[in-house]
Coordinates of C-alpha atoms in Angstrom, one line a residue:
M13 CA 111.2 139.8 30.5
L14 CA 109.3 138.6 27.3
K15 CA 106.2 140.4 27.2
H16 CA 104.3 137.1 26.3
P17 CA 106.5 134.4 28.6
H18 CA 103.9 132.1 28.3
T19 CA 105.1 131.7 24.8
K20 CA 108.2 129.7 25.2
Y21 CA 106.4 126.8 27.3
P22 CA 104.9 124.5 24.9
A23 CA 102.3 122.2 25.8
I24 CA 102.7 118.5 26.2
A25 CA 101.1 116.8 23.5
P26 CA 97.7 114.7 24.4
V27 CA 97.6 111.2 24.0
S28 CA 95.5 109.8 21.6
L29 CA 93.0 107.8 23.5
P30 CA 89.9 108.2 22.5
D31 CA 88.4 105.0 24.2
R32 CA 90.2 105.6 27.2
R33 CA 88.9 103.5 30.3
W34 CA 90.2 105.2 33.5
P35 CA 87.6 107.9 33.9
S36 CA 84.9 105.3 34.5
R37 CA 87.0 103.3 37.1
V38 CA 87.1 103.2 40.6
I39 CA 89.8 102.4 42.9
S40 CA 88.6 99.3 44.9
A41 CA 91.9 98.3 46.6
P42 CA 95.1 99.7 47.5
P43 CA 98.2 99.8 45.1
I44 CA 101.5 98.3 46.3
W45 CA 103.3 101.0 48.4
M46 CA 106.9 101.7 47.9
S47 CA 108.6 104.2 50.2
T48 CA 111.3 106.4 48.8
D49 CA 111.8 108.2 51.9
L50 CA 115.3 106.8 52.6
R51 CA 116.7 107.5 49.0
D52 CA 115.1 109.8 47.1
G53 CA 113.6 111.9 50.0
N54 CA 117.0 111.8 51.7
Q55 CA 118.5 113.3 48.7
A56 CA 116.4 116.2 48.9
L57 CA 117.4 117.3 52.4
F58 CA 119.5 120.0 53.5
E59 CA 121.2 117.8 55.9
P60 CA 121.3 114.1 54.5
M61 CA 120.1 111.8 57.2
D62 CA 122.6 110.3 59.5
A63 CA 122.6 106.2 60.3
E64 CA 120.4 106.8 63.7
R65 CA 117.7 109.1 61.9
K66 CA 117.8 106.8 58.9
M67 CA 117.5 103.6 61.1
R68 CA 114.5 105.2 63.0
L69 CA 112.8 106.0 60.1
F70 CA 113.0 102.7 58.9
K71 CA 111.7 101.1 61.6
T72 CA 108.5 103.7 61.5
L73 CA 108.3 103.0 57.7
V74 CA 108.0 98.8 58.8
A75 CA 105.7 99.7 61.8
I76 CA 103.1 101.6 59.3
G77 CA 103.0 98.5 56.9
L78 CA 105.1 99.2 54.2
K79 CA 106.4 96.1 52.4
E80 CA 108.7 97.5 49.8
I81 CA 111.2 100.4 51.1
E82 CA 113.9 102.0 48.9
V83 CA 116.4 102.1 51.5
A84 CA 119.8 104.0 49.8
F85 CA 121.8 104.5 46.7
P86 CA 124.7 102.5 48.2
S87 CA 127.0 103.5 45.1
A88 CA 126.4 107.2 45.7
S89 CA 128.0 107.6 49.3
Q90 CA 129.8 105.5 51.8
T91 CA 126.8 106.1 54.4
D92 CA 124.2 104.8 51.9
F93 CA 126.4 101.7 51.5
D94 CA 127.0 101.2 55.2
F95 CA 123.2 101.8 56.0
T96 CA 122.5 98.9 53.6
R97 CA 124.9 96.4 55.1
T98 CA 123.6 97.3 58.5
L99 CA 120.1 96.6 57.6
I100 CA 121.0 93.2 56.1
E101 CA 123.8 92.0 58.5
G102 CA 122.1 93.3 61.9
G103 CA 119.0 91.5 60.5
H104 CA 116.7 94.7 60.6
V105 CA 114.7 93.6 57.7
P106 CA 111.6 91.6 58.6
A107 CA 110.8 88.4 56.5
D108 CA 107.9 89.9 54.8
V109 CA 109.4 93.4 53.9
T110 CA 111.7 93.8 50.7
I111 CA 114.4 96.5 50.5
E112 CA 115.4 98.4 47.2
V113 CA 118.3 100.3 46.2
I114 CA 118.6 102.5 43.1
T115 CA 121.5 102.6 40.5
Q116 CA 122.0 104.3 37.4
A117 CA 122.7 102.4 33.8
R118 CA 126.8 102.5 34.8
E119 CA 128.6 99.3 35.2
S120 CA 131.0 100.5 38.3
L121 CA 127.9 101.7 40.0
I122 CA 125.8 98.2 39.4
R123 CA 128.5 96.3 40.9
R124 CA 128.9 98.6 43.9
T125 CA 125.1 98.0 44.2
F126 CA 125.6 94.1 44.3
E127 CA 128.2 94.4 46.9
A128 CA 126.0 96.3 49.4
L129 CA 123.2 93.7 48.8
R130 CA 125.3 90.7 49.3
G131 CA 123.4 88.4 51.6
A132 CA 120.1 89.8 51.3
R133 CA 117.2 87.5 51.6
R134 CA 115.3 89.6 49.0
A135 CA 116.0 92.6 47.2
I136 CA 115.0 95.1 44.4
V137 CA 117.2 96.4 42.1
H138 CA 116.0 99.8 40.5
L139 CA 118.0 100.6 37.4
Y140 CA 117.2 103.8 35.3
N141 CA 118.2 106.0 32.7
A142 CA 116.8 109.0 31.1
T143 CA 114.8 108.5 27.9
A144 CA 113.4 112.2 27.4
P145 CA 114.5 114.0 24.3
V146 CA 116.0 117.1 26.0
W147 CA 118.2 114.9 28.2
R148 CA 119.0 112.8 25.3
R149 CA 120.0 115.9 23.1
D150 CA 121.6 118.4 25.6
V151 CA 122.4 116.3 28.6
F152 CA 124.0 113.0 27.5
G153 CA 124.1 113.4 23.4
L154 CA 122.7 110.1 22.7
T155 CA 120.6 108.9 20.2
R156 CA 117.3 106.6 20.7
D157 CA 119.1 103.5 20.0
E158 CA 122.2 104.4 22.0
V159 CA 119.7 104.9 24.9
R160 CA 117.9 101.6 24.0
R161 CA 121.3 99.8 24.1
L162 CA 122.6 101.8 27.3
A163 CA 119.4 99.9 29.2
V164 CA 119.8 96.4 27.8
S165 CA 123.4 95.8 28.3
H166 CA 123.1 97.1 31.9
I167 CA 120.1 94.9 32.7
R168 CA 122.2 92.1 31.0
L169 CA 124.7 93.0 33.8
V170 CA 122.2 93.0 36.4
R171 CA 121.1 89.8 35.5
Q172 CA 124.5 88.2 35.5
L173 CA 125.3 89.8 38.8
A174 CA 122.2 88.5 40.3
D175 CA 122.9 84.8 39.1
E176 CA 126.1 85.1 40.9
Q177 CA 124.4 85.6 44.2
P178 CA 121.5 82.9 43.8
E179 CA 121.0 83.0 47.7
T180 CA 119.3 86.3 47.2
E181 CA 115.6 86.6 45.7
W182 CA 116.3 89.6 43.1
V183 CA 113.7 91.6 41.7
L184 CA 114.6 93.7 39.0
Q185 CA 113.1 97.4 38.3
Y186 CA 113.7 99.5 35.4
S187 CA 112.6 103.2 34.9
P188 CA 112.9 104.9 31.8
E189 CA 113.5 108.3 33.8
T190 CA 111.7 111.4 32.7
F191 CA 109.0 109.0 31.2
S192 CA 106.5 111.8 31.4
A193 CA 108.2 113.9 28.8
T194 CA 109.5 111.0 26.8
E195 CA 107.7 109.9 23.5
L196 CA 105.0 107.2 24.2
D197 CA 106.4 105.2 21.5
F198 CA 110.1 105.3 22.6
A199 CA 109.4 104.7 26.2
L200 CA 107.3 101.7 24.9
D201 CA 110.1 100.6 22.7
V202 CA 112.5 100.9 25.6
C203 CA 110.5 99.1 28.2
N204 CA 109.6 96.0 25.9
A205 CA 113.4 95.8 25.4
A206 CA 114.1 95.7 29.2
V207 CA 111.3 93.1 29.7
D208 CA 112.7 90.9 27.0
E209 CA 116.6 91.2 28.3
A210 CA 115.4 90.7 31.7
G211 CA 113.5 87.5 30.9
A212 CA 110.4 88.2 32.6
T213 CA 107.9 85.9 33.4
P214 CA 104.5 86.1 35.2
E215 CA 106.2 84.3 38.3
R216 CA 108.9 86.4 38.2
P217 CA 108.2 89.9 36.8
I218 CA 110.0 92.8 36.1
I219 CA 108.7 96.1 37.8
I220 CA 108.4 98.9 35.0
N221 CA 108.2 102.1 36.9
L222 CA 107.0 105.3 34.7
P223 CA 107.9 108.1 36.6
S224 CA 106.8 111.5 36.2
T225 CA 110.4 112.7 36.9
V226 CA 109.1 116.3 35.9
E227 CA 105.2 116.7 36.1
V228 CA 104.9 118.4 33.0
S229 CA 101.2 117.9 32.1
T230 CA 97.6 117.6 33.9
P231 CA 96.9 114.6 35.6
N232 CA 94.7 113.5 33.1
V233 CA 97.4 113.4 30.5
Y234 CA 99.6 111.4 32.8
A235 CA 97.1 109.1 33.4
D236 CA 96.4 108.7 29.6
Q237 CA 100.2 108.0 29.3
I238 CA 99.8 105.2 31.6
E239 CA 96.8 103.6 30.2
W240 CA 98.5 103.8 26.7
M241 CA 101.5 101.9 28.2
D242 CA 99.3 99.6 30.1
R243 CA 97.4 98.6 26.8
H244 CA 100.7 98.1 24.6
L245 CA 103.4 96.7 26.8
A246 CA 104.2 93.5 24.9
R247 CA 104.6 91.2 28.1
R248 CA 101.9 93.0 30.4
D249 CA 101.5 89.6 32.5
A250 CA 105.3 89.6 33.4
I251 CA 105.2 93.3 34.6
V252 CA 104.2 95.3 37.7
L253 CA 103.4 98.6 36.6
S254 CA 104.7 101.1 38.8
V255 CA 104.7 105.2 39.0
H256 CA 106.5 107.8 40.5
P257 CA 104.8 111.0 40.6
H258 CA 106.4 114.4 41.3
N259 CA 104.7 117.4 42.5
D260 CA 106.1 119.9 40.1
R261 CA 102.3 121.3 39.3
G262 CA 100.8 120.5 42.7
T263 CA 99.2 117.8 41.4
A264 CA 100.9 114.7 42.2
V265 CA 98.4 112.9 44.4
A266 CA 95.7 113.5 41.4
A267 CA 98.0 112.1 39.1
A268 CA 98.8 109.0 41.2
E269 CA 94.9 108.5 41.8
L270 CA 94.3 108.8 38.4
A271 CA 97.2 106.6 37.3
V272 CA 96.0 103.6 39.4
M273 CA 92.6 103.9 37.8
A274 CA 94.4 103.8 34.5
G275 CA 96.0 100.5 35.5
A276 CA 99.2 101.3 37.8
Q277 CA 99.8 98.4 40.1
R278 CA 102.4 100.2 42.8
V279 CA 103.2 103.7 43.5
E280 CA 106.0 104.9 44.9
G281 CA 106.3 108.0 47.2
C282 CA 107.4 110.0 50.5
L283 CA 105.6 110.2 53.3
F284 CA 104.1 113.9 53.5
G285 CA 105.3 114.5 50.2
N286 CA 109.1 115.1 50.8
G287 CA 111.5 114.7 47.7
E288 CA 113.6 116.6 45.3
R289 CA 112.2 120.5 44.2
T290 CA 108.5 120.4 45.2
G291 CA 108.7 116.7 46.2
N292 CA 107.3 113.2 45.7
V293 CA 103.6 112.2 45.8
D294 CA 102.4 112.2 49.5
L295 CA 101.9 108.7 50.2
V296 CA 100.0 109.6 53.9
T297 CA 97.6 111.5 51.3
L298 CA 97.3 109.1 48.9
A299 CA 96.6 106.1 51.5
L300 CA 94.2 108.1 53.8
N301 CA 92.1 109.2 50.5
L302 CA 91.2 105.6 50.0
Y303 CA 89.8 105.9 53.8
T304 CA 87.0 108.1 52.6
Q305 CA 86.3 105.9 49.6
G306 CA 85.5 103.2 51.8
V307 CA 88.9 101.4 50.8
S308 CA 91.3 100.1 53.3
P309 CA 94.8 101.6 52.4
G310 CA 96.7 98.7 54.0
L311 CA 98.8 101.1 56.1
D312 CA 98.4 101.8 59.9
F313 CA 98.2 105.5 60.4
S314 CA 96.5 105.0 63.7
N315 CA 99.1 107.2 65.3
L316 CA 99.7 109.9 62.9
N317 CA 100.9 112.2 65.5
E318 CA 103.7 110.1 66.3
V319 CA 104.4 109.7 62.8
V320 CA 104.8 113.1 62.0
R321 CA 107.1 113.5 64.9
T322 CA 109.4 110.7 63.8
V323 CA 109.4 112.2 60.0
E324 CA 110.2 116.0 61.3
H325 CA 113.0 114.8 63.3
C326 CA 114.7 112.7 60.5
N327 CA 114.1 115.1 57.8
R328 CA 114.5 118.1 59.9
L329 CA 111.4 119.7 58.0
P330 CA 108.3 120.5 59.5
V331 CA 105.1 119.0 58.0
H332 CA 102.8 121.6 57.2
P333 CA 100.1 122.6 59.6
R334 CA 97.8 122.5 56.8
H335 CA 98.9 119.0 55.1
P336 CA 95.3 117.3 54.6
Y337 CA 95.5 114.9 57.4
A338 CA 98.6 115.3 59.5
G339 CA 98.7 119.1 59.9
D340 CA 98.2 120.5 63.2
L341 CA 95.4 122.9 61.9
V342 CA 93.8 120.5 59.6
Y343 CA 90.8 119.2 61.6
T344 CA 90.4 122.9 63.1
A345 CA 87.5 125.2 62.4
F346 CA 87.7 128.7 63.4
S347 CA 84.9 129.9 61.3
G348 CA 81.3 130.5 63.3
S349 CA 79.2 129.0 60.6
H350 CA 81.8 125.8 60.2
Q351 CA 81.9 125.5 63.8
D352 CA 78.2 125.4 64.2
A353 CA 77.8 122.5 61.4
I354 CA 80.4 120.6 63.2
R355 CA 79.0 120.7 66.7
K356 CA 75.5 119.6 65.4
G357 CA 77.3 116.8 63.1
F358 CA 78.9 115.4 66.3
A359 CA 75.7 115.9 68.2
A360 CA 73.7 113.9 65.7
R361 CA 76.1 111.2 65.6
Q362 CA 75.9 110.8 69.5
E363 CA 72.4 110.6 69.3
R364 CA 72.7 107.5 66.7
G365 CA 74.8 105.9 69.2
G366 CA 78.2 107.1 67.5
E367 CA 77.8 104.2 65.1
G368 CA 77.2 103.9 61.2
A369 CA 78.6 106.0 58.3
W370 CA 80.8 108.8 58.9
E371 CA 79.2 111.9 58.4
V372 CA 80.0 114.8 60.0
P373 CA 80.2 118.3 58.0
Y374 CA 83.7 119.7 57.2
L375 CA 85.4 116.4 58.5
P376 CA 86.1 113.8 55.7
I377 CA 87.5 111.5 58.1
D378 CA 87.3 110.9 61.8
P379 CA 90.2 112.2 63.6
A380 CA 90.1 109.6 66.0
D381 CA 91.0 107.0 63.7
L382 CA 94.1 108.7 62.9
G383 CA 94.9 109.0 66.7
R384 CA 94.0 112.8 66.9
S385 CA 91.5 113.9 69.6
Y386 CA 88.7 115.8 69.1
A387 CA 90.0 118.8 71.7
S388 CA 91.4 120.6 68.2
V389 CA 88.8 120.3 66.0
I390 CA 87.0 123.5 66.9
R391 CA 89.2 126.4 67.9
V392 CA 87.9 130.1 68.9
N393 CA 89.5 133.2 67.5
S394 CA 88.0 136.4 66.4
Q395 CA 86.4 134.7 63.2
S396 CA 84.5 132.2 65.6
G397 CA 80.7 132.1 66.1
K398 CA 78.7 130.9 69.0
G399 CA 78.8 127.3 67.7
G400 CA 82.3 127.0 68.5
V401 CA 82.2 128.6 71.8
A402 CA 79.4 126.4 72.9
Y403 CA 81.4 123.1 71.5
L404 CA 84.3 123.8 73.6
L405 CA 82.3 124.7 77.0
E406 CA 80.3 121.8 76.4
A407 CA 83.3 119.3 75.4
H408 CA 85.8 120.6 78.1
Y409 CA 83.4 121.6 80.9
G410 CA 80.2 120.0 80.3
V411 CA 78.3 123.4 80.3
C412 CA 75.3 123.5 77.4
L413 CA 74.5 127.0 76.9
P414 CA 71.1 127.7 75.6
R415 CA 70.8 129.2 72.1
R416 CA 70.1 132.8 73.3
M417 CA 72.8 132.5 76.1
Q418 CA 75.5 131.4 73.3
I419 CA 74.6 134.4 71.2
D420 CA 75.2 136.7 74.1
F421 CA 78.3 134.9 75.4
S422 CA 80.0 134.9 71.6
Q423 CA 79.9 138.6 71.8
V424 CA 81.8 138.6 75.0
V425 CA 84.4 136.2 73.4
Q426 CA 84.5 138.6 70.3
S427 CA 85.2 141.6 72.4
H428 CA 88.1 139.5 74.2
T429 CA 89.5 138.1 70.8
D430 CA 89.3 141.2 68.8
A431 CA 91.4 143.1 71.7
S432 CA 94.1 140.5 72.0
G433 CA 94.2 139.1 68.2
E434 CA 94.9 135.6 69.5
E435 CA 93.2 132.4 69.9
A436 CA 91.1 131.6 72.8
S437 CA 91.7 128.4 74.8
A438 CA 89.0 126.6 76.3
E439 CA 90.1 127.9 79.6
A440 CA 89.7 131.4 78.7
L441 CA 86.2 130.9 77.3
W442 CA 85.2 129.3 81.0
A443 CA 87.2 132.3 82.5
W444 CA 85.1 134.6 80.7
C445 CA 82.0 132.6 81.0
R446 CA 82.2 132.9 84.8
Q447 CA 83.3 136.3 84.5
A448 CA 80.4 137.4 82.5
Y449 CA 77.6 135.3 84.4
Q450 CA 78.9 134.8 87.8
P451 CA 80.1 138.6 88.4
Q452 CA 82.1 139.2 91.5
T453 CA 80.5 142.7 91.2
R454 CA 77.7 144.6 93.2
V455 CA 75.4 141.7 94.3
Q456 CA 76.4 138.3 95.5
L457 CA 74.3 135.5 97.1
V458 CA 75.6 134.9 100.7
S459 CA 73.0 132.2 102.1
H460 CA 70.0 130.9 101.5
H461 CA 67.1 128.8 103.5
L462 CA 64.2 127.1 101.8
I463 CA 61.2 126.1 104.0
D464 CA 58.3 124.0 102.0
D465 CA 55.0 124.6 103.1
G466 CA 53.5 121.9 100.9
A467 CA 51.9 123.4 98.2
M468 CA 53.8 126.8 98.3
Q469 CA 57.7 127.3 99.1
R470 CA 59.3 130.1 101.1
V471 CA 63.1 131.1 100.1
E472 CA 65.0 133.2 102.3
L473 CA 67.9 134.9 100.7
V474 CA 71.0 136.8 102.3
L475 CA 72.5 139.0 99.8
S476 CA 75.2 141.4 99.9
V477 CA 74.1 144.5 97.9
D478 CA 76.9 147.1 97.0
G479 CA 78.5 145.9 100.3
V480 CA 75.6 146.1 102.3
T481 CA 74.0 142.7 103.8
Q482 CA 70.1 142.3 102.6
R483 CA 67.8 139.7 104.0
I484 CA 64.9 138.9 101.8
S485 CA 62.4 136.5 101.3
G486 CA 59.5 135.3 98.7
V487 CA 57.2 132.6 98.4
G488 CA 56.3 130.9 95.1
R489 CA 55.2 127.4 93.8
G490 CA 58.8 126.5 93.6
P491 CA 62.3 127.8 94.7
M492 CA 62.8 129.6 91.6
E493 CA 59.3 131.3 91.7
A494 CA 60.0 132.3 95.5
A495 CA 63.2 133.8 94.6
V496 CA 61.8 136.1 91.9
Q497 CA 59.2 137.4 94.3
A498 CA 62.0 138.0 97.1
L499 CA 63.8 140.3 94.6
R500 CA 60.7 141.9 93.4
E501 CA 59.3 142.7 97.0
G502 CA 62.9 142.8 99.0
L503 CA 64.6 144.9 96.3
G504 CA 62.1 146.3 94.1
W505 CA 63.6 144.5 90.8
P506 CA 60.7 143.9 88.5
V507 CA 62.3 140.7 87.3
D508 CA 60.9 137.7 85.5
I509 CA 62.7 134.2 84.6
V510 CA 62.2 133.7 80.9
D511 CA 64.6 130.8 80.7
Y512 CA 65.9 128.3 83.0
E513 CA 68.2 125.2 82.2
E514 CA 70.0 122.9 84.6
H515 CA 72.3 120.1 84.0
A516 CA 75.4 118.3 85.7
M517 CA 78.6 119.2 84.4
Q518 CA 80.4 115.8 85.2
S519 CA 78.9 112.8 86.6
G520 CA 79.7 110.5 89.9
A521 CA 80.3 111.8 93.5
D522 CA 82.1 115.0 92.2
A523 CA 79.2 116.1 90.0
Q524 CA 78.4 119.7 90.2
A525 CA 75.2 121.4 89.0
V526 CA 75.3 124.1 86.6
A527 CA 71.9 126.4 86.3
L528 CA 71.7 129.0 83.3
V529 CA 68.8 131.6 84.0
E530 CA 67.6 134.6 81.6
T531 CA 65.8 137.0 83.1
A532 CA 63.5 140.0 81.7
W533 CA 63.1 143.5 83.1
A534 CA 59.8 144.8 83.0
G535 CA 59.4 147.6 80.9
R536 CA 62.7 147.1 79.4
L537 CA 63.9 145.3 76.2
G538 CA 66.2 142.5 76.0
S539 CA 67.4 139.7 78.6
R540 CA 70.3 139.1 81.1
F541 CA 71.7 136.0 81.8
G542 CA 73.3 134.4 85.1
M543 CA 74.9 131.2 85.8
G544 CA 75.3 129.1 89.3
V545 CA 77.6 126.5 89.4
H546 CA 77.7 124.5 92.6
A547 CA 77.4 120.7 94.3
N548 CA 73.9 121.6 95.4
S549 CA 71.5 121.8 92.7
L550 CA 69.2 124.4 94.7
T551 CA 72.4 126.8 95.6
A552 CA 73.3 126.5 92.0
A553 CA 69.7 127.4 90.9
L554 CA 69.4 130.3 93.2
Q555 CA 73.0 131.7 92.4
G556 CA 71.8 131.8 88.5
V557 CA 68.6 133.9 89.8
V558 CA 70.6 136.4 91.5
F559 CA 73.6 136.8 88.8
S560 CA 71.0 137.0 86.3
A561 CA 69.1 139.7 88.1
A562 CA 71.9 141.4 89.0
G563 CA 72.9 142.1 85.5
W564 CA 70.2 144.7 85.3
M565 CA 72.0 146.4 88.2
S566 CA 72.9 149.5 86.1
L567 CA 69.1 150.5 86.1
V568 CA 69.3 150.4 89.9
E569 CA 70.9 153.2 91.9
P570 CA 73.8 151.9 94.4
V571 CA 72.8 151.3 98.1
D572 CA 74.1 153.9 100.4
A573 CA 75.8 152.0 103.2
A574 CA 76.1 154.9 105.5
G575 CA 72.1 155.2 105.3

């Protein structure tokens, strides 16, 4: 291995564009989207799609709203040829959708391509040949002039074959493959020659596609290349300028966005970034990024989960759980501080009536707009804090823990998750909450009776304390004060209520009341918490008082049942 291996990797030359304009532009409308899932993406699979999978994915792409779909490389395999014929003969292509096929600049392949497209209503024929120096020199052994003549002669053949099938509306697309590594002056020369030979006009434009076949530079350099071409192409009004970014450096999304700012009108890519090597640009991320800028992408991802399932079935490849929008964990916060911010953001939005600009911490897009539920937004493990725990209890059970109780319960949860090392479900949290604050231990409320004497109220409690039935009573200005008095006088427990909250866990006839009680013990630091849950709000409140007081039982000697 070289001592300094970086010395063998020459940096791509920067573009001389001192007055570049793309940095000050914003994307205000979506580009034309073109899916290469069924061709470029299919070539990159361990097992290429069969006809059933290709048809399922094609229909999904149509349902999403894609109007240009590269369906096959029909001259490369019989499967692709037959699939193209099935789409056309079976009437599977909607009137507003244009299918595209690709071919190398070779006569036999071009003729086979036109055979596959016979009878199509409208079709894009995508012709390409490599133009970069290392391909010219080491792969094909061609000079610049020979590469240009190769492109021009085969565009001439495409026009001839198109003229022989006038029932089809033909669109020509030309790609100087390996554009990103091609000298700009030569790329311009070949593209201008292609436009001339195609006889392109504003009414019948040619698509000039400038791929970063291998991503060899930072995204800003690619944007400079696109803007330079946009400004120097001779018949720009007769051209739809397209880009096809690959992801070799992991920056394809940024490269595509900057390319659109630089003048590109069309973007080719795959759902979730499938494709050769590190993949093509991810159309899902690109499209949904527009939402975060207040721009409609013109594509429908309102049922993103179904799109994920379809793509995973057809490609037999998983969508990464951290995919920016579609991943299983992308809307999930485990961190305590994140959870607290998200919970408060949801609460603030609810207070505003759930309307207006979307502003929720850590969530750049509303999961509901993609058909995702809020259930997965906050999940709890050993890294989580009180905010996430409180959110899940409130969201799933309607239980709103007071702040000090949140802090106390988060320590309970921490002990469980530390011990298991696993994520905690909302069901587990609720079980732990009831175990902690409705303990089936030394003290239980058996029954109660309330006597209202006008100004004062009398409460009679029947308790089971260490297995012994105890009947106690107390008087106060309300049932809670009376219950505390009963505990003080009947059991000798010097407790006081520090905080009390009560609310309904749900609405309607089946609603249950939840009472959350915090008590203090005279002469002792700290608090104990109890929770009562019952259809009768008074029962819930008295349960909460008893369970909270029972939290101090470690200070009380057990009752001698025999005595």
